[in-house]
Short mmCIF file of C-alpha atoms in Angstrom, two decimals:
data_model
loop_
_atom_site.label_atom_id
_atom_site.label_comp_id
_atom_site.label_asym_id
_atom_site.label_seq_id
_atom_site.Cartn_x
_atom_site.Cartn_y
_atom_site.Cartn_z
CA MET A 166 -21.08 -11.23 -39.61
CA ILE A 167 -20.83 -13.32 -37.06
CA ARG A 168 -17.30 -14.72 -38.04
CA LYS A 169 -16.28 -10.65 -38.54
CA LEU A 170 -17.32 -9.97 -34.71
CA ARG A 171 -15.36 -13.56 -33.55
CA ALA A 172 -12.36 -12.13 -35.89
CA ALA A 173 -12.58 -8.80 -34.40
CA SER A 174 -12.87 -10.19 -30.68
CA ALA A 175 -9.95 -12.33 -31.03
CA GLN A 176 -7.77 -9.40 -32.60
CA TRP A 177 -8.31 -7.54 -29.45
CA THR A 178 -7.44 -10.05 -27.12
CA LEU A 179 -4.37 -10.58 -29.11
CA VAL A 180 -3.40 -7.07 -29.32
CA VAL A 181 -4.34 -5.53 -26.04
CA PRO A 182 -1.89 -7.82 -23.40
CA VAL A 183 0.96 -6.50 -25.65
CA ALA A 184 -0.45 -2.94 -25.57
CA ALA A 185 -1.02 -3.00 -21.99
CA PHE A 186 2.55 -4.25 -21.28
CA VAL A 187 4.43 -1.72 -23.56
CA VAL A 188 2.68 0.94 -21.36
CA LEU A 189 3.77 -0.93 -18.25
CA VAL A 190 7.35 -0.68 -19.50
CA LEU A 191 6.91 2.93 -20.29
CA THR A 192 5.35 4.12 -17.16
CA TRP A 193 7.43 2.02 -14.88
CA HIS A 194 8.73 3.85 -11.77
CA GLU A 195 7.49 7.31 -13.44
CA ASP A 196 5.50 10.18 -11.89
CA LEU A 197 2.54 9.94 -13.73
CA PRO A 198 0.26 13.11 -14.29
CA GLY A 199 -3.40 12.80 -13.60
CA TRP A 200 -4.05 12.02 -17.67
CA VAL A 201 -1.62 9.52 -17.97
CA VAL A 202 -2.93 8.01 -14.69
CA GLY A 203 -6.31 7.53 -16.72
CA VAL A 204 -4.73 6.08 -20.14
CA VAL A 205 -3.06 3.45 -17.72
CA ALA A 206 -6.50 2.60 -16.13
CA LEU A 207 -8.01 1.79 -19.15
CA PHE A 208 -5.39 -0.43 -20.28
CA LEU A 209 -5.62 -2.07 -17.04
CA ILE A 210 -9.20 -2.50 -17.59
CA GLY A 211 -8.38 -3.91 -21.09
CA ALA A 212 -5.66 -6.16 -19.98
CA VAL A 213 -8.28 -7.65 -17.10
CA LEU A 214 -10.73 -8.37 -19.76
CA ALA A 215 -7.94 -9.92 -22.16
CA ALA A 216 -6.75 -12.15 -19.26
CA VAL A 217 -10.26 -13.31 -18.57
CA HIS A 218 -10.81 -14.48 -22.58
CA HIS A 219 -7.51 -16.55 -22.37
CA ALA A 220 -8.52 -17.78 -19.15
CA GLU A 221 -11.39 -19.28 -20.52
CA VAL A 222 -9.72 -20.43 -23.57
CA ILE A 223 -7.17 -22.49 -21.57
CA ALA A 224 -10.00 -23.82 -19.31
CA HIS A 225 -11.83 -24.97 -22.45
CA TRP A 226 -8.84 -26.90 -23.77
CA THR A 227 -7.46 -28.26 -20.05
CA GLY A 228 -11.14 -28.79 -18.71
CA GLU A 229 -12.21 -28.14 -15.05
CA PRO A 230 -10.64 -27.72 -12.44
CA PHE A 231 -7.38 -27.48 -14.45
CA GLY A 232 -8.75 -23.98 -16.20
CA SER A 233 -9.46 -22.45 -12.99
CA LEU A 234 -6.62 -23.61 -11.24
CA VAL A 235 -4.23 -22.16 -13.99
CA LEU A 236 -6.24 -18.55 -13.32
CA ALA A 237 -5.83 -18.63 -9.40
CA VAL A 238 -2.31 -19.58 -9.48
CA ALA A 239 -1.07 -17.49 -12.25
CA VAL A 240 -2.26 -14.17 -10.52
CA THR A 241 -1.20 -15.75 -6.97
CA VAL A 242 2.48 -15.81 -8.19
CA ILE A 243 2.62 -12.45 -9.85
CA GLU A 244 0.84 -11.07 -6.82
CA VAL A 245 3.55 -12.87 -4.59
CA ALA A 246 6.63 -11.45 -6.62
CA LEU A 247 5.05 -7.78 -6.29
CA ILE A 248 4.55 -8.27 -2.48
CA VAL A 249 8.16 -9.59 -1.99
CA THR A 250 9.14 -6.60 -4.52
CA LEU A 251 7.58 -3.66 -2.23
CA MET A 252 8.41 -5.39 0.93
CA ALA A 253 12.36 -4.79 -0.48
CA ASP A 254 11.74 -1.29 -1.24
CA GLY A 255 9.69 -0.58 1.85
CA GLY A 256 11.52 -0.87 4.93
CA ASP A 257 9.68 -1.01 8.34
CA LYS A 258 6.41 0.56 6.12
CA SER A 259 6.04 -2.89 4.56
CA ALA A 260 5.96 -5.04 8.06
CA THR A 261 1.78 -5.67 7.58
CA LEU A 262 1.93 -5.61 3.88
CA ALA A 263 2.04 -9.40 3.04
CA ARG A 264 -0.87 -10.00 6.13
CA ASP A 265 -2.89 -7.04 4.93
CA THR A 266 -2.66 -8.37 1.25
CA VAL A 267 -3.27 -11.91 2.14
CA PHE A 268 -6.02 -11.29 4.57
CA ALA A 269 -7.74 -8.63 1.95
CA ALA A 270 -7.56 -11.42 -0.89
CA VAL A 271 -9.37 -13.82 1.07
CA MET A 272 -11.82 -11.40 2.47
CA ILE A 273 -12.34 -10.80 -1.24
CA THR A 274 -12.55 -14.11 -2.75
CA CYS A 275 -14.36 -16.00 0.27
CA ASN A 276 -17.21 -13.18 0.70
CA GLY A 277 -17.18 -10.88 -2.69
CA ILE A 278 -16.10 -13.53 -5.49
CA MET A 279 -18.51 -16.08 -3.75
CA GLY A 280 -21.48 -13.93 -2.59
CA LEU A 281 -21.68 -12.64 -5.99
CA SER A 282 -21.35 -15.72 -7.93
CA ILE A 283 -23.83 -17.26 -5.58
CA ILE A 284 -26.51 -14.04 -6.21
CA VAL A 285 -25.89 -14.25 -10.25
CA ALA A 286 -26.65 -17.80 -9.99
CA ALA A 287 -29.78 -17.63 -7.71
CA LEU A 288 -31.17 -14.72 -9.53
CA ARG A 289 -31.10 -16.65 -12.88
CA TYR A 290 -31.76 -19.95 -12.03
CA ARG A 291 -33.34 -19.52 -8.41
CA THR A 292 -30.74 -21.73 -6.60
CA ALA A 293 -26.89 -21.69 -6.96
CA VAL A 294 -26.01 -25.65 -6.92
CA PHE A 295 -22.29 -26.54 -6.38
CA ASN A 296 -20.34 -29.69 -5.22
CA ALA A 297 -20.04 -29.65 -1.40
CA GLU A 298 -17.07 -32.05 -1.16
CA GLY A 299 -15.17 -29.91 -3.24
CA THR A 300 -16.10 -26.70 -1.81
CA GLY A 301 -15.74 -27.79 1.86
CA THR A 302 -12.11 -29.26 1.21
CA ALA A 303 -10.99 -26.22 -0.06
CA LEU A 304 -13.02 -24.07 2.88
CA ALA A 305 -11.28 -26.68 5.22
CA CYS A 306 -7.83 -25.82 3.71
CA ILE A 307 -8.08 -22.25 4.08
CA ALA A 308 -9.40 -22.10 7.51
CA THR A 309 -6.50 -23.90 8.69
CA LEU A 310 -3.88 -22.19 6.61
CA ALA A 311 -5.12 -18.51 8.05
CA THR A 312 -5.36 -19.94 11.11
CA LEU A 313 -1.96 -20.95 11.53
CA SER A 314 0.02 -18.05 9.59
CA MET A 315 -2.37 -15.21 10.61
CA VAL A 316 -4.28 -15.91 14.02
CA LEU A 317 -1.54 -17.81 15.79
CA PRO A 318 1.03 -14.99 15.42
CA THR A 319 -0.86 -12.88 17.78
CA PHE A 320 -0.81 -15.28 20.82
CA THR A 321 2.60 -16.44 20.30
CA THR A 322 5.10 -14.98 23.12
CA SER A 323 8.77 -15.90 21.81
CA THR A 324 8.84 -12.85 19.79
CA PRO A 325 6.94 -9.20 20.80
CA GLY A 326 4.15 -8.31 18.77
CA PRO A 327 2.20 -10.10 16.35
CA GLN A 328 5.18 -12.02 14.98
CA PHE A 329 6.41 -15.47 14.59
CA SER A 330 9.79 -16.65 15.68
CA THR A 331 12.10 -17.98 13.13
CA THR A 332 11.26 -21.58 13.83
CA GLN A 333 7.54 -20.79 13.79
CA LEU A 334 7.77 -18.84 10.73
CA GLY A 335 9.51 -21.83 8.97
CA TYR A 336 6.82 -24.19 10.63
CA ALA A 337 4.21 -21.90 8.97
CA ALA A 338 5.82 -21.59 5.78
CA THR A 339 6.49 -25.49 5.50
CA ALA A 340 2.93 -26.30 6.19
CA SER A 341 1.22 -23.76 3.96
CA LEU A 342 3.09 -25.60 0.95
CA VAL A 343 2.48 -29.23 2.17
CA VAL A 344 -1.27 -28.36 2.38
CA TYR A 345 -1.34 -26.35 -0.69
CA GLY A 346 0.51 -29.10 -2.37
CA LEU A 347 -2.02 -31.74 -1.39
CA PHE A 348 -5.07 -29.79 -2.12
CA VAL A 349 -3.80 -29.15 -5.73
CA THR A 350 -3.38 -33.22 -5.41
CA THR A 351 -6.90 -33.64 -4.74
CA GLN A 352 -8.14 -31.36 -6.67
CA THR A 353 -6.81 -32.44 -9.86
CA LEU A 354 -5.84 -36.37 -9.54
CA ARG A 355 -7.40 -37.94 -6.80
CA HIS A 356 -10.83 -36.18 -6.28
CA ARG A 357 -11.36 -34.33 -9.67
CA ASP A 358 -14.81 -35.06 -9.86
CA TYR A 359 -15.72 -33.19 -6.74
CA PHE A 360 -14.58 -29.88 -7.94
CA LEU A 361 -16.63 -30.32 -11.36
CA PRO A 362 -19.69 -28.21 -11.78
CA VAL A 363 -23.19 -29.99 -11.18
CA THR A 364 -26.68 -29.87 -12.46
CA PRO A 365 -29.48 -29.21 -9.91
CA GLU A 366 -30.20 -33.04 -9.76
CA GLY A 367 -26.32 -33.41 -8.58
CA ARG A 368 -25.27 -35.17 -11.62
CA ILE A 369 -21.52 -33.96 -13.02
CA ARG A 370 -21.99 -31.62 -15.45
CA ARG A 371 -19.38 -32.34 -18.48
CA ASP A 372 -18.23 -29.51 -21.18
CA GLU A 373 -20.18 -31.30 -23.55
CA ASP A 374 -23.48 -31.01 -21.86
CA ASP A 375 -23.38 -27.06 -22.55
CA ASP A 376 -23.00 -27.70 -25.98
CA HIS A 377 -19.92 -25.45 -26.73
CA VAL A 378 -17.95 -25.56 -29.67
CA GLY A 379 -15.09 -28.07 -30.05
CA PRO A 380 -11.97 -27.38 -27.66
CA PRO A 381 -8.91 -25.06 -28.66
CA THR A 382 -5.95 -26.61 -30.61
CA LEU A 383 -3.10 -26.89 -28.64
CA ARG A 384 -0.90 -23.80 -30.75
CA ALA A 385 -4.02 -21.96 -29.79
CA ALA A 386 -4.25 -22.82 -25.97
CA GLY A 387 -0.47 -22.04 -25.94
CA VAL A 388 -0.69 -18.52 -27.39
CA SER A 389 -3.43 -17.68 -24.92
CA LEU A 390 -1.28 -19.48 -21.98
CA LEU A 391 1.24 -16.98 -23.11
CA LEU A 392 -0.93 -13.92 -23.85
CA LEU A 393 -2.53 -14.65 -20.44
CA ALA A 394 0.84 -14.47 -18.36
CA VAL A 395 1.49 -11.15 -19.89
CA ALA A 396 -1.89 -9.83 -19.63
CA LEU A 397 -1.41 -10.73 -15.83
CA VAL A 398 2.17 -9.01 -15.48
CA SER A 399 0.39 -5.89 -16.88
CA VAL A 400 -2.40 -6.06 -14.39
CA VAL A 401 -0.36 -6.36 -11.58
CA GLY A 402 2.41 -3.89 -12.66
CA LEU A 403 -0.62 -1.04 -13.70
CA ALA A 404 -2.18 -1.70 -10.78
CA LYS A 405 1.25 -0.83 -8.91
CA GLY A 406 1.66 2.18 -11.19
CA VAL A 407 -1.55 3.92 -10.14
CA SER A 408 -0.91 2.70 -6.72
CA PRO A 409 0.53 6.34 -6.22
CA THR A 410 -2.45 8.00 -7.04
CA ILE A 411 -4.80 6.10 -5.26
CA GLU A 412 -2.40 6.69 -1.91
CA SER A 413 -2.52 10.23 -2.85
CA ALA A 414 -6.20 10.29 -2.96
CA VAL A 415 -6.78 8.06 -0.10
CA ASP A 416 -4.40 10.13 2.08
CA ASP A 417 -6.06 13.59 0.94
CA ALA A 418 -9.73 12.11 1.92
CA GLY A 419 -7.75 11.48 5.56
CA LEU A 420 -8.32 7.47 5.04
CA PRO A 421 -6.21 5.16 6.96
CA HIS A 422 -3.34 3.66 4.63
CA ALA A 423 -4.81 0.12 4.53
CA VAL A 424 -7.40 1.31 1.98
CA VAL A 425 -4.44 1.32 -0.64
CA GLY A 426 -4.01 -2.54 -0.04
CA VAL A 427 -7.76 -3.29 -0.22
CA VAL A 428 -7.95 -0.96 -3.51
CA ILE A 429 -4.88 -2.63 -5.27
CA ALA A 430 -6.26 -6.29 -4.16
CA MET A 431 -9.43 -5.57 -5.90
CA LEU A 432 -7.80 -4.70 -8.85
CA VAL A 433 -5.35 -7.74 -9.03
CA LEU A 434 -8.51 -9.75 -8.29
CA LEU A 435 -10.62 -8.35 -11.54
CA PRO A 436 -9.49 -11.15 -13.63
CA GLU A 437 -10.78 -13.87 -11.49
CA THR A 438 -14.21 -11.92 -10.27
CA ILE A 439 -15.15 -11.67 -13.69
CA ALA A 440 -14.37 -15.29 -14.63
CA ALA A 441 -16.20 -16.24 -11.88
CA LEU A 442 -19.18 -14.30 -12.47
CA ARG A 443 -19.17 -15.58 -16.43
CA SER A 444 -19.42 -18.90 -15.05
CA ALA A 445 -22.03 -18.32 -12.61
CA VAL A 446 -24.20 -16.64 -15.69
CA ARG A 447 -23.78 -20.26 -17.06
CA ASN A 448 -24.69 -22.01 -13.99
CA ARG A 449 -21.08 -23.38 -13.22
CA VAL A 450 -21.12 -22.17 -9.94
CA GLN A 451 -18.65 -24.82 -8.99
CA THR A 452 -16.19 -23.23 -11.51
CA SER A 453 -16.70 -19.92 -9.72
CA LEU A 454 -16.45 -21.50 -6.50
CA ASN A 455 -12.85 -22.91 -7.32
CA LEU A 456 -11.84 -19.68 -8.44
CA ALA A 457 -12.80 -17.69 -5.61
CA LEU A 458 -11.59 -20.45 -2.80
CA GLY A 459 -8.71 -21.24 -5.14
CA SER A 460 -7.17 -17.82 -5.20
CA ALA A 461 -7.87 -17.67 -1.56
CA LEU A 462 -5.60 -20.61 -1.01
CA ALA A 463 -3.18 -20.42 -3.17
CA SER A 464 -2.79 -16.39 -2.09
CA ILE A 465 -1.98 -17.82 1.73
CA GLY A 466 -0.13 -20.97 0.72
CA LEU A 467 2.41 -19.43 -2.05
CA THR A 468 2.64 -16.16 -0.03
CA ILE A 469 3.48 -17.12 3.16
CA PRO A 470 6.76 -19.15 2.12
CA ALA A 471 7.65 -16.49 0.04
CA VAL A 472 7.85 -13.81 2.75
CA ALA A 473 9.43 -16.30 5.06
CA ILE A 474 12.46 -17.15 2.48
CA ALA A 475 12.24 -12.69 1.92
CA SER A 476 12.79 -12.52 5.54
CA THR A 477 16.09 -13.86 5.81
CA TRP A 478 17.53 -10.77 3.83
CA LEU A 479 14.84 -8.25 4.67
CA SER A 480 15.87 -5.74 7.18
CA GLY A 481 12.46 -4.77 8.85
CA PRO A 482 9.84 -6.76 10.66
CA LEU A 483 7.66 -9.49 9.14
CA VAL A 484 4.30 -8.73 10.86
CA LEU A 485 1.22 -11.53 10.20
CA GLY A 486 -0.97 -11.51 13.11
CA LEU A 487 -4.34 -10.24 12.70
CA ALA A 488 -5.91 -7.62 14.86
CA PRO A 489 -8.82 -8.54 17.06
CA SER A 490 -11.56 -7.02 14.72
CA HIS A 491 -10.04 -8.81 11.47
CA MET A 492 -10.24 -12.15 13.40
CA VAL A 493 -13.51 -11.88 14.27
CA LEU A 494 -14.74 -10.94 10.50
CA LEU A 495 -12.13 -14.48 9.22
CA THR A 496 -13.94 -16.68 12.04
CA LEU A 497 -17.70 -15.45 10.77
CA THR A 498 -16.35 -16.01 7.14
CA VAL A 499 -15.60 -19.49 7.72
CA VAL A 500 -18.62 -20.76 9.79
CA LEU A 501 -20.96 -18.33 7.25
CA GLY A 502 -18.46 -20.19 4.65
CA THR A 503 -19.22 -23.62 6.30
CA LEU A 504 -23.27 -23.25 6.45
CA THR A 505 -23.29 -21.96 2.78
CA VAL A 506 -21.71 -25.06 1.50
CA ILE A 507 -23.35 -27.91 3.75
CA PRO A 508 -26.79 -28.16 1.84
CA ARG A 509 -24.94 -28.02 -1.66
CA ARG A 510 -27.23 -25.45 -2.76
CA ALA A 511 -27.65 -21.70 -2.14
CA THR A 512 -29.86 -18.66 -2.51
CA LEU A 513 -29.78 -15.16 -2.54
CA LEU A 514 -29.79 -14.61 1.04
CA GLN A 515 -26.52 -16.63 1.56
CA GLY A 516 -25.25 -14.49 -1.37
CA ALA A 517 -26.20 -11.36 0.31
CA LEU A 518 -24.55 -12.59 3.64
CA HIS A 519 -21.65 -12.97 2.20
CA LEU A 520 -21.32 -9.54 0.35
CA GLY A 521 -22.26 -8.00 3.62
CA VAL A 522 -19.44 -9.49 5.48
CA LEU A 523 -17.14 -8.10 2.71
CA ALA A 524 -18.87 -4.58 3.32
CA GLU A 525 -18.19 -4.73 7.32
CA PHE A 526 -14.27 -5.63 6.37
CA VAL A 527 -14.34 -2.31 3.60
CA VAL A 528 -16.01 -0.33 6.44
CA LEU A 529 -13.33 -1.61 8.99
CA ALA A 530 -10.68 -0.96 6.48
CA VAL A 531 -11.96 2.77 6.19
CA ASN A 532 -13.08 3.39 9.70
CA PRO A 533 -11.06 1.07 12.09
#
């Protein structure tokens, strides 16, 4: 019976990404009736679950922190491609798209995914234990890049409005790439142990400590890598496909257009959210935080250079500066994250505080 269940699980994770991609091809740039949107949403959810499965297979083969890095970078690369495509089609209306998407990703990952992971681990194991060196390094990089890329444009004077001049944008893009490259080098090579899960006693938790089955074969990992890419392309593409329905619902409700960006960001980040929570259930909170903070850092480090290059041929303006209320939320997120990381362990209270900040971000998106 167990073998049959495993075989059925393996089959659906192979079929669903391909089926979701086929649905994406059939519905791309089409006006979808309500019932078709419902079908697309089902395939979107299936693609998310399949992506999480294949990401875990790759993580089991490569080991941490490479596994969480693969998922974070894969989602972000596809997300960046979507942002650039929408900016090319949107004209002046898409001037704030990159800023809104990146900031929403930072809020969702640093407060939503991080807070939920801490709460899940704290409820199950009383406290959530992680490595302060690795988590603090990621948080410092996020604070630096977010300030350089999204806070400074509000105060510069070379160009009117919260925009960078060409020279300033070039520096921000270069700094984003350099800092992200240094972080990845630190995470995977020079100080890899800083990003490995730890036991309550502070000992590095190895994969063999969890009594897992043996790692997948190279062939199985390669198939999962391919299907992960297909699933993530489907997730982002199908999310874009249902966005007109979301926009119509938002407009009908009289809500600000920024709510659409928040909803799309939540859909795109679903694979990381589910993977992070599953790691928290297994008391591997560091893996959860690697996914959360790594996704935020990749979102800034890859999006800003991409839109900087795209701005050379796009006709519309590129607005990166945050509004004052969002700068307050960013500051609170960095301070709260620092106070959460320093003790090397967190309780239900810290997780709830992070979710409270995310809730305020959503409230301000609905009612600025």
